[in-house]
mmCIF file of C-alpha atoms in Angstrom:
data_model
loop_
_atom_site.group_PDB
_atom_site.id
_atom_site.type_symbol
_atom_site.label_atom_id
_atom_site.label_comp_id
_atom_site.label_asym_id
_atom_site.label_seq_id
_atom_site.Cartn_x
_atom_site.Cartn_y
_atom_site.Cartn_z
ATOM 1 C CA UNK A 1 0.000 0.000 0.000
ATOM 2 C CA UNK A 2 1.426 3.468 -1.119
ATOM 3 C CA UNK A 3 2.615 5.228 2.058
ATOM 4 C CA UNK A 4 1.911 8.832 0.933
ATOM 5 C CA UNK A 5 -1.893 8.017 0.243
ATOM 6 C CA UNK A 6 -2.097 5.988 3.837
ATOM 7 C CA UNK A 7 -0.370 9.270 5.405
ATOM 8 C CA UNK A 8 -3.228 11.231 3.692
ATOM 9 C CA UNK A 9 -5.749 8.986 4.916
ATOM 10 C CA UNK A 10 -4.453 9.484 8.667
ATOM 11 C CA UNK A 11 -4.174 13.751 8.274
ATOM 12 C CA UNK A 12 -7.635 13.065 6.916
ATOM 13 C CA UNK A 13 -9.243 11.620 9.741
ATOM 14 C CA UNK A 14 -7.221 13.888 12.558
ATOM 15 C CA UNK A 15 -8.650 17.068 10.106
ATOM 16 C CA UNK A 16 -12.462 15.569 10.682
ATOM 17 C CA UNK A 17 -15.155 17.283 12.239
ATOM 18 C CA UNK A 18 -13.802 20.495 12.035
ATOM 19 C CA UNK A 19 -10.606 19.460 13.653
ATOM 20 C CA UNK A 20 -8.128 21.106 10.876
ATOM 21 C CA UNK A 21 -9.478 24.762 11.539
ATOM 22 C CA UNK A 22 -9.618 24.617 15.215
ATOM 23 C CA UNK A 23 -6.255 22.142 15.679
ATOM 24 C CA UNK A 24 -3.816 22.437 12.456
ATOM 25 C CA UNK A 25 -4.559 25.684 10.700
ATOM 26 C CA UNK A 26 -3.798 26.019 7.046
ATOM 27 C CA UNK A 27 -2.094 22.382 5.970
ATOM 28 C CA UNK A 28 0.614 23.504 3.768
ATOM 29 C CA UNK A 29 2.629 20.919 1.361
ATOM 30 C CA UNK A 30 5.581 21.008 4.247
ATOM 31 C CA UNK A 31 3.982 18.386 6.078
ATOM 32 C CA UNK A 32 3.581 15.541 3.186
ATOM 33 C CA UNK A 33 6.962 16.397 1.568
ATOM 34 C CA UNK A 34 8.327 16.056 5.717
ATOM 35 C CA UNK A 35 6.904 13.022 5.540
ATOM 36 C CA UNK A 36 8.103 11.368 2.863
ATOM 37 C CA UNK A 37 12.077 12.443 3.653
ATOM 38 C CA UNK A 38 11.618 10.496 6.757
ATOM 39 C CA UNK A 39 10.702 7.241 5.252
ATOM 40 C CA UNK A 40 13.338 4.922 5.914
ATOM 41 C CA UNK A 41 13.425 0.986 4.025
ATOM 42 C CA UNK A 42 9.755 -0.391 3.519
ATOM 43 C CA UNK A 43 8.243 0.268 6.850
ATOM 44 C CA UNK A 44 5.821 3.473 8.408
ATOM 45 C CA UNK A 45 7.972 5.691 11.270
ATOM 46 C CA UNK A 46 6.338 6.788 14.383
ATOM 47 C CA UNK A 47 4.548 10.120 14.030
ATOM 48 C CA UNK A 48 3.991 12.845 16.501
ATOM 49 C CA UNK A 49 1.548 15.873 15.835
ATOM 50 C CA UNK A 50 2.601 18.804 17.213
ATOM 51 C CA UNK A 51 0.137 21.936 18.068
ATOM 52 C CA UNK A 52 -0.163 24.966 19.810
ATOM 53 C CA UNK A 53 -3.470 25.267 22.296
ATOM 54 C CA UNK A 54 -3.543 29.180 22.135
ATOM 55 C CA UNK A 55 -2.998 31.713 19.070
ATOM 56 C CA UNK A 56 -2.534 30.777 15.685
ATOM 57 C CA UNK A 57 -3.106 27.516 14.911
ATOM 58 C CA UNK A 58 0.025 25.527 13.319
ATOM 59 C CA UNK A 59 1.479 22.217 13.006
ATOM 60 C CA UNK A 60 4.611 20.921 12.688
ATOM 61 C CA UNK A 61 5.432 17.056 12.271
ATOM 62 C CA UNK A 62 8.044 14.562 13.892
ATOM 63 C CA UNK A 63 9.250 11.288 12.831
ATOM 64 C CA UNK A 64 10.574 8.096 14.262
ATOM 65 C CA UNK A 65 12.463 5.573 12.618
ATOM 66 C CA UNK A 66 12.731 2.616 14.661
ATOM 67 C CA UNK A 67 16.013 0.787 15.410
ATOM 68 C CA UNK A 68 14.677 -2.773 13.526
ATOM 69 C CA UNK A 69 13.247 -0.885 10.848
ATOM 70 C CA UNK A 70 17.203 1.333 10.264
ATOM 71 C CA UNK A 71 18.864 -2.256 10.612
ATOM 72 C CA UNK A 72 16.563 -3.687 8.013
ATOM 73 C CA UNK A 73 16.848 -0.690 5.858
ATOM 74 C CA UNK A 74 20.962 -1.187 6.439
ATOM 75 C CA UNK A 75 20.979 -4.648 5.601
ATOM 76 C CA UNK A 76 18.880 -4.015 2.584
ATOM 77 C CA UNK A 77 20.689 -1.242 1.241
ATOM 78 C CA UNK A 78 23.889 -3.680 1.212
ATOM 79 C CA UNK A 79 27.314 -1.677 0.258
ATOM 80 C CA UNK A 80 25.134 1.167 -1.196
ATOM 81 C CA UNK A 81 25.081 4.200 1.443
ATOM 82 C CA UNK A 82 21.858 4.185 3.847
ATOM 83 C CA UNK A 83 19.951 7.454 3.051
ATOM 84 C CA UNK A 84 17.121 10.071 4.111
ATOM 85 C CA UNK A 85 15.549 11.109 0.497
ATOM 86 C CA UNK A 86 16.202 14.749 0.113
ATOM 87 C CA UNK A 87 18.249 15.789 3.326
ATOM 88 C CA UNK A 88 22.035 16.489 4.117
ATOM 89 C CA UNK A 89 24.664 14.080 4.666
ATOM 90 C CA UNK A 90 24.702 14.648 7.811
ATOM 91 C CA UNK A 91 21.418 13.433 8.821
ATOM 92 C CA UNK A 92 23.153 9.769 7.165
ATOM 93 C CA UNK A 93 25.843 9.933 8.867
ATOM 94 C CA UNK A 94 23.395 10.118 12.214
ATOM 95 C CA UNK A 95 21.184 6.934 10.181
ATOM 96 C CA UNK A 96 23.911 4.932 9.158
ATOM 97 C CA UNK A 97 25.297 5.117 12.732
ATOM 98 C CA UNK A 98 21.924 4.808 14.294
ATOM 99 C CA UNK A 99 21.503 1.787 12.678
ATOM 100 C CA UNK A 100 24.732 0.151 13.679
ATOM 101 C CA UNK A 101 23.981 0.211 17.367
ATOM 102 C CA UNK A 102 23.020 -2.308 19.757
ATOM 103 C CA UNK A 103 19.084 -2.205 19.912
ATOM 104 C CA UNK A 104 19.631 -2.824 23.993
ATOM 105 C CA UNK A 105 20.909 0.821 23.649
ATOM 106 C CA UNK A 106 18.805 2.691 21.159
ATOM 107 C CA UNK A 107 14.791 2.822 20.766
ATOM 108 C CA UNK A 108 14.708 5.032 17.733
ATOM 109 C CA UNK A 109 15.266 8.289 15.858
ATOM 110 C CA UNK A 110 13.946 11.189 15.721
ATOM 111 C CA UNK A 111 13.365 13.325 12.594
ATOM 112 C CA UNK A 112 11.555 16.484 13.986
ATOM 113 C CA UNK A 113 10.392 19.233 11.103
ATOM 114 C CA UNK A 114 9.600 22.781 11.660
ATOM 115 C CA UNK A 115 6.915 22.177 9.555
ATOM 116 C CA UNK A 116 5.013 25.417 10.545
ATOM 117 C CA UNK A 117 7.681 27.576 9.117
ATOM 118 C CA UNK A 118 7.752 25.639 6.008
ATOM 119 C CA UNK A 119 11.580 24.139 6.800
ATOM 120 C CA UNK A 120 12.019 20.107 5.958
ATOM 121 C CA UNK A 121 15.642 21.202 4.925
ATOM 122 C CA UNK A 122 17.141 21.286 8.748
ATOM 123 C CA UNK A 123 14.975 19.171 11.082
ATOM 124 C CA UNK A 124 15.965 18.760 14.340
ATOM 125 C CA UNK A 125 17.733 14.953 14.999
ATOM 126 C CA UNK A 126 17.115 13.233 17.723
ATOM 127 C CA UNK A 127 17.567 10.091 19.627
ATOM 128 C CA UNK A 128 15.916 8.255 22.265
ATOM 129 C CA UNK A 129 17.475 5.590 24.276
ATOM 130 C CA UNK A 130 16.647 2.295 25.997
ATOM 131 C CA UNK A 131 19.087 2.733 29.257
ATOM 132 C CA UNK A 132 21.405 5.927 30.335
ATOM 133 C CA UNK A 133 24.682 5.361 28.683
ATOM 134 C CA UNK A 134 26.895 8.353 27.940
ATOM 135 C CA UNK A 135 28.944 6.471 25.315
ATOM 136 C CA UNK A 136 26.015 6.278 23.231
ATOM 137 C CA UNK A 137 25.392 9.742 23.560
ATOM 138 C CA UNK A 138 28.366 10.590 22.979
ATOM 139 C CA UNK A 139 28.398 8.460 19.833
ATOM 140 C CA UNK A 140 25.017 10.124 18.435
ATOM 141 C CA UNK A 141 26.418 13.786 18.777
ATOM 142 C CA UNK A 142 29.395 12.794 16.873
ATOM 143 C CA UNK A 143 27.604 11.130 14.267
ATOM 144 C CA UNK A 144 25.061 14.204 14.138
ATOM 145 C CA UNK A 145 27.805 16.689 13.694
ATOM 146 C CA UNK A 146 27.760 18.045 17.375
ATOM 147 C CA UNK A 147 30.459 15.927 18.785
ATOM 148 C CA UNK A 148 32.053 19.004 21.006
ATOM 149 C CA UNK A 149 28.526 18.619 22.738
ATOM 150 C CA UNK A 150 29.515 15.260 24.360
ATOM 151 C CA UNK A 151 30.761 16.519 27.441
ATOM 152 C CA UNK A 152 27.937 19.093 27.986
ATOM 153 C CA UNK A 153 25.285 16.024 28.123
ATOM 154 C CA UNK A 154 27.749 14.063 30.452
ATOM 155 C CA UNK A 155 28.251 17.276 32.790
ATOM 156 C CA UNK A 156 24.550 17.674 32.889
ATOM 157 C CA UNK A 157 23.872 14.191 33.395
ATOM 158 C CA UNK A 158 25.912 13.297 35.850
ATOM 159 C CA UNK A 159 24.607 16.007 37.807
ATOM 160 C CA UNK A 160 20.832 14.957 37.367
ATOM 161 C CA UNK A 161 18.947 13.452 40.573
ATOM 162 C CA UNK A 162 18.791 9.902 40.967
ATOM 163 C CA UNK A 163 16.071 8.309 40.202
ATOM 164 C CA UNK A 164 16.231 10.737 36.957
ATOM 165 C CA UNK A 165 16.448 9.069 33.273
ATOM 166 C CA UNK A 166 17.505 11.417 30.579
ATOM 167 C CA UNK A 167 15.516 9.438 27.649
ATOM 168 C CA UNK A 168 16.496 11.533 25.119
ATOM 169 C CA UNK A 169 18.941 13.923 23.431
ATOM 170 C CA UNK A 170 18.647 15.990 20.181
ATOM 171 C CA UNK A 171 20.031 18.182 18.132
ATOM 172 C CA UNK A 172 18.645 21.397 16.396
ATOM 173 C CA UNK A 173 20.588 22.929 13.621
ATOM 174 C CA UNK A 174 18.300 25.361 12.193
ATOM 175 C CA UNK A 175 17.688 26.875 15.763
ATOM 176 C CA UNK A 176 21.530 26.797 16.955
ATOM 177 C CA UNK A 177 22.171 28.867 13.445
ATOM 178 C CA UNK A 178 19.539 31.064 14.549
ATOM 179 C CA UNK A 179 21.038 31.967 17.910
ATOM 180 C CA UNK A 180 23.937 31.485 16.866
ATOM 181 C CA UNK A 181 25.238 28.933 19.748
ATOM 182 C CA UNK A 182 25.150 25.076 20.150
ATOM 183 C CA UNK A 183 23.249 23.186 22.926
ATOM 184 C CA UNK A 184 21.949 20.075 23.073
ATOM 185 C CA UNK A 185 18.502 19.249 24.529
ATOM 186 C CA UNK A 186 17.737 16.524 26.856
ATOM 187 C CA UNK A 187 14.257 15.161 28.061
ATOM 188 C CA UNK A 188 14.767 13.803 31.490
ATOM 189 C CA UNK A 189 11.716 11.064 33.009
ATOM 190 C CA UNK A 190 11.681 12.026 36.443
ATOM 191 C CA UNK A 191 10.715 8.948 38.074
ATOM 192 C CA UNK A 192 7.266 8.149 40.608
ATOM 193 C CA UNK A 193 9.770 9.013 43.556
ATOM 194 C CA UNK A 194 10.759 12.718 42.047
ATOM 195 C CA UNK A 195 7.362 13.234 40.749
ATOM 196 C CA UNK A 196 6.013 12.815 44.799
ATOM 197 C CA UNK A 197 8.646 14.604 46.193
ATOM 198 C CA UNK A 198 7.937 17.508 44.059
ATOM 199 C CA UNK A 199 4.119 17.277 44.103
ATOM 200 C CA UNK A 200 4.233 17.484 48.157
ATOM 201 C CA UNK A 201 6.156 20.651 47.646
ATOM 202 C CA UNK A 202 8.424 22.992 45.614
ATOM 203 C CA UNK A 203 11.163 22.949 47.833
ATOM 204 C CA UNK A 204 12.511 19.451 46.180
ATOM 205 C CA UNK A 205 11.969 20.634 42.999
ATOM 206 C CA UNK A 206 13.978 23.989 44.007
ATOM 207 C CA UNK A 207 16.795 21.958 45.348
ATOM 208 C CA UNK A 208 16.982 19.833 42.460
ATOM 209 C CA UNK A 209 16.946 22.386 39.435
ATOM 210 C CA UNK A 210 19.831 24.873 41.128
ATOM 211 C CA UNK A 211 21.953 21.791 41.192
ATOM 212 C CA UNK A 212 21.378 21.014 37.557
ATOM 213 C CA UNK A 213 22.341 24.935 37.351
ATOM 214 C CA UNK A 214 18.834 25.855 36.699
ATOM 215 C CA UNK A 215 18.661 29.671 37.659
ATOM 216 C CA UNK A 216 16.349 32.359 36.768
ATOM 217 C CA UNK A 217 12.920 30.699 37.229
ATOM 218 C CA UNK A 218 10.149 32.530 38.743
ATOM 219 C CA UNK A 219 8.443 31.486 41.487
ATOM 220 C CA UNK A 220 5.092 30.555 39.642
ATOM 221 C CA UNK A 221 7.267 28.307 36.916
ATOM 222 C CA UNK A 222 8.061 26.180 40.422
ATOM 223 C CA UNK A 223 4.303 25.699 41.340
ATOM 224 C CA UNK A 224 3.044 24.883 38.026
ATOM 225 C CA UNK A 225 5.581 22.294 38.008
ATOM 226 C CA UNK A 226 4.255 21.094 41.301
ATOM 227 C CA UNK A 227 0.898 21.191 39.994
ATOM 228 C CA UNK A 228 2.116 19.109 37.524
ATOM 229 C CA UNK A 229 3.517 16.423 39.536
ATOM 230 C CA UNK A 230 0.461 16.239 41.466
ATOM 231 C CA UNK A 231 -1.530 14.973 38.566
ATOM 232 C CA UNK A 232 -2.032 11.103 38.069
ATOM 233 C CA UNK A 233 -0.115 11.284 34.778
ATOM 234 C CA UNK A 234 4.317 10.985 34.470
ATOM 235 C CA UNK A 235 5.971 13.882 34.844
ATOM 236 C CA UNK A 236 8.864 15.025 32.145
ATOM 237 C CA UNK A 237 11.466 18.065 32.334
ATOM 238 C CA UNK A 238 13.112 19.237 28.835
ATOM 239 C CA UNK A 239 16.419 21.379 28.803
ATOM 240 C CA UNK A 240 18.510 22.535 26.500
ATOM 241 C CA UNK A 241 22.286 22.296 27.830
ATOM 242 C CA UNK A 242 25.283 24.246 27.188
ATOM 243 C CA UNK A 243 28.622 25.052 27.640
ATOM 244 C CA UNK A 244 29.907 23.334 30.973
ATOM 245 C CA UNK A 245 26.630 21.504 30.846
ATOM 246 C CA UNK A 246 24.694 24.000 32.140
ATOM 247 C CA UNK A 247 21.134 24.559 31.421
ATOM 248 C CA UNK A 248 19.920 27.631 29.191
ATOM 249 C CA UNK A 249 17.189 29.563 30.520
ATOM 250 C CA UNK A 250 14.258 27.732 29.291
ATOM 251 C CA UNK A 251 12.529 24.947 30.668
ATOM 252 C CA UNK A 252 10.081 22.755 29.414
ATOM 253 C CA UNK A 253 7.441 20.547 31.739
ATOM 254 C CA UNK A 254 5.359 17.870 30.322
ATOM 255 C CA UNK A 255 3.024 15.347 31.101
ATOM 256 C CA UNK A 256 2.008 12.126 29.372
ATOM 257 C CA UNK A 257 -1.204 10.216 28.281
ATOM 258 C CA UNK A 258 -1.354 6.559 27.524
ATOM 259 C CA UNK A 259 -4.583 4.744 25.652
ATOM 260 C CA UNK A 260 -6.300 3.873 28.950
ATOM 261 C CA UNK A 261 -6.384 7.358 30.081
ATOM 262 C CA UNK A 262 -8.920 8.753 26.572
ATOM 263 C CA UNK A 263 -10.828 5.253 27.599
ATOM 264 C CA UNK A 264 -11.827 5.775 31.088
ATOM 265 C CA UNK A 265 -14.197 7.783 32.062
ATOM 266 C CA UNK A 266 -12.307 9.134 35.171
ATOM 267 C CA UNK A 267 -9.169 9.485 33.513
ATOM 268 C CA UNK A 268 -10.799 11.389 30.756
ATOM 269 C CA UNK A 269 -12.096 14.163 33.594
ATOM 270 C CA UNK A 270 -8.440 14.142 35.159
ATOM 271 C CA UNK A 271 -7.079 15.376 31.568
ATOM 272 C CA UNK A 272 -9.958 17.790 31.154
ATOM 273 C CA UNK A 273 -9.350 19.355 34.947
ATOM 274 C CA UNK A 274 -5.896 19.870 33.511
ATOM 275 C CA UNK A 275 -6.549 20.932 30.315
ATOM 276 C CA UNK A 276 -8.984 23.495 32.094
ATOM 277 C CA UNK A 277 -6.192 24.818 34.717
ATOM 278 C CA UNK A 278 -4.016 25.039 31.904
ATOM 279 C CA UNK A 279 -6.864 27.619 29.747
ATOM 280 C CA UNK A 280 -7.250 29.311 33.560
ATOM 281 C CA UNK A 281 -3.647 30.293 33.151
ATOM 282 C CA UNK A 282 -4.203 32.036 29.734
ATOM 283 C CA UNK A 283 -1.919 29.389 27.868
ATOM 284 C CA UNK A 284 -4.858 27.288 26.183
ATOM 285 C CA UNK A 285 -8.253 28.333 24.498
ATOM 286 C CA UNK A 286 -10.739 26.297 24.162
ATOM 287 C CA UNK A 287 -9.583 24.207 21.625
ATOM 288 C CA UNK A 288 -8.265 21.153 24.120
ATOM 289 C CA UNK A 289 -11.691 20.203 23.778
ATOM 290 C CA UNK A 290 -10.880 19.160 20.263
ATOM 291 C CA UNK A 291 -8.104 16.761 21.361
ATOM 292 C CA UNK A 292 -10.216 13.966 22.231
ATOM 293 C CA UNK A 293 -11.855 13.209 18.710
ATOM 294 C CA UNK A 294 -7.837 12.841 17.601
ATOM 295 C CA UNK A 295 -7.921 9.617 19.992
ATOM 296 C CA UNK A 296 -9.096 6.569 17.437
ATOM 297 C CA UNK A 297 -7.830 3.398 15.648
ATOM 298 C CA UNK A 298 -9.034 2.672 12.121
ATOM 299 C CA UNK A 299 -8.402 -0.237 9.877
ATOM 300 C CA UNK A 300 -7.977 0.395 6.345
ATOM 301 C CA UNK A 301 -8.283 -1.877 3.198
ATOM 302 C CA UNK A 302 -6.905 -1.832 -0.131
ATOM 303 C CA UNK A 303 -6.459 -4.221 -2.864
ATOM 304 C CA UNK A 304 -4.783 -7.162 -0.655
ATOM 305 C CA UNK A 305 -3.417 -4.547 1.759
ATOM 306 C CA UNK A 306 -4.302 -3.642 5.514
ATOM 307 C CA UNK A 307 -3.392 -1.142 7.679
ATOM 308 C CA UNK A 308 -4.710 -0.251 11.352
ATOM 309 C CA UNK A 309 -4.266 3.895 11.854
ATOM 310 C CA UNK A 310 -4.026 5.303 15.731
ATOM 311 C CA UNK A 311 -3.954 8.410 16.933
ATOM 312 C CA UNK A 312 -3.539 9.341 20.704
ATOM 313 C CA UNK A 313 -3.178 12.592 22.254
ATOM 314 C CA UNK A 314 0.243 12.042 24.489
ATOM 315 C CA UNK A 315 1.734 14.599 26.021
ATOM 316 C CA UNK A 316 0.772 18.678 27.100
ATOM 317 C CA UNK A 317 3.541 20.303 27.458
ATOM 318 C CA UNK A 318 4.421 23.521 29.027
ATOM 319 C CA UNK A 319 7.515 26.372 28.325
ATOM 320 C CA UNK A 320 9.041 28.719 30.097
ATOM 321 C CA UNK A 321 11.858 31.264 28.260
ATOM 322 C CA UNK A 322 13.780 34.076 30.022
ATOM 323 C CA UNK A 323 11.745 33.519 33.502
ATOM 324 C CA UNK A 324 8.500 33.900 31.510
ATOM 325 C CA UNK A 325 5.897 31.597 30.931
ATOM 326 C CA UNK A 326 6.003 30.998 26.761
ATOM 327 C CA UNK A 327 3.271 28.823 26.014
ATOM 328 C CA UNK A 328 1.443 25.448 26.397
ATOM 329 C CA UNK A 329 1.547 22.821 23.394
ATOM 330 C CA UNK A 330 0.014 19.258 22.896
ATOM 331 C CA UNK A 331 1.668 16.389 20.960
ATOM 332 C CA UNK A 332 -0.696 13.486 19.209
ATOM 333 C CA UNK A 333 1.378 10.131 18.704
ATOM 334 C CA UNK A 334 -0.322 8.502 15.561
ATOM 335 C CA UNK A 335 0.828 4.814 14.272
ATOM 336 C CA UNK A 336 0.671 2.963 11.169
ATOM 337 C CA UNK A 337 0.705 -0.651 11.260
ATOM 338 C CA UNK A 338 0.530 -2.951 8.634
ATOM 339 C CA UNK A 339 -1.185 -6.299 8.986
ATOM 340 C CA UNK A 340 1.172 -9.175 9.311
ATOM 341 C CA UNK A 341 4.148 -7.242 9.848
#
């Protein structure tokens, strides 16, 4: 089954009911052509959807090769060079090596277009891990082109609290060019004995964050953090390290969704008690009420073919930038699975 008119299929049904106005805005050509430079071998990546929940509406796309489908792709692709379609050598280099790792290390990577400003030139690279290992880090940022990096993410990291698992680090050229400086970011799970700590009270969280060299936060970032942690849903922190691996003034806090949570009644009204603190804070409208119809699976036939298309909305996330609070975001993860595979 052609994977461009399955990806059309699956932008069709999250655009339903009114759903591309109030979620996506204006779906611009960026998104399919993103798309189909991330397609790696024969098989579908991971996809992540991500919005904004106040202003403009926008939408900017992620993808996720996985670490059998890269070795497949590698052992198909024999002596001939293992290759994005349409991007840099470097993102290759970051493939090639990607796909030589030990899958006890490595969960996937991360293709992550700025879709909303039209860029699938210079997407963001990422990669997400199975266990903490600096060495593979290490190895990714050299592979990626940011190899002088390295010893930020092992400052940073060997500073983190225990209990702390940094699950992912990335790189983002077209935004280092921008401010002209390199950093890489790092999404850190905080684990269920953080997240209580922090929930009884800011001071852990306090503690915590100035020894990671977190400075500059106002006091409101610290309880919204805390509100955060007090929700029935994992808690993740997102920074983007330095020089000496110290953090940059931003800070990103996130939460996370799984199916059972759009399936149950009383999960369902946790999210929306959330998602309505979050619009009480003037960071969401009310288009969170939209998310929910973007939670589905679908099977779809063709010729001899079947796929089953998910969606699920996974994560809100908020930002803070300079000491201010920037804005509030949600990300849908959508699969495509082919029958038999």
């Amino acid at each position: 089954m052609d994977r461009t008119f399955v990806f059309e299929i699956l932008c069709a049904l999250l655009a339903a009911d009114g759903r591309q106005e109030s979620l996506f805005g204006e779906r611009t050509p960026a998104v399919g052509e993103a798309f189909a430079r991330s397609l790696v071998g024969a098989g579908f990546p991971e996809l992540w959807f991500e919005l904004p929940l106040a202003g403009e509406p926008w939408l900017d796309l992620h993808a996720l090769v996985s670490h059998d489908d890269a070795r497949a792709a590698a052992d198909a692709a024999g002596t001939r060079r293992l290759a994005f379609a349409n991007l840099s050598d470097a993102y290759d280099r970051a493939l090639a090596w990607f796909a030589s790792q030990d899958a006890r290390d490595v969960r996937q990577l991360a293709l992550s277009f700025d879709t909303s400003a039209g860029d699938v030139d210079t997407p963001a690279v990422q990669l997400l891990v199975s266990r903490p290992d600096s060495s593979v880090a290490a190895g990714f940022l050299e592979a990626a082109g940011q190899g002088g990096l390295a010893e930020a993410h092992r400052a940073f990291t060997g500073r983190m609290p225990a209990g702390w698992f940094a699950c992912y680090e990335g790189c983002f050229p077209r935004r280092h060019a921008a401010e002209k400086s390199a950093w890489v970011r790092v999404e850190c799970i905080v684990g269920d004995a953080a997240q209580s700590a922090y929930a009884a009270g800011e001071g852990a969280l306090r503690d915590d964050l100035a020894r990671l060299g977190m400075a500059g936060l106002p006091d409101d970032a610290y309880a919204t953090v805390s509100r955060l942690a007090r929700s029935p849903f994992p808690l993740e922190l997102q920074f983007d390290v330095g020089e000496g691996g110290r953090p940059l003034p931003r800070l990103s806090a996130s939460v996370r969704f799984q199916p059972d949570d759009w399936a149950q009644p009383a999960r369902r009204a946790e999210i929306a008690r959330l998602a309505g603190w979050v619009e009480g804070m003037g960071l969401s409208d009310a288009r969170w009420r939209d998310l929910a119809g973007c939670a589905f699976a679908k099977r779809l036939a063709h010729g001899d073919a079947a796929v089953t298309l998910s969606c699920l909305p996974a994560f809100v996330k908020l930002r803070w930038r300079a000491g201010l609070p920037a804005d509030a975001k949600a990300y849908l993860l959508a699969r495509i699975e082919t029958e038999g595979a």
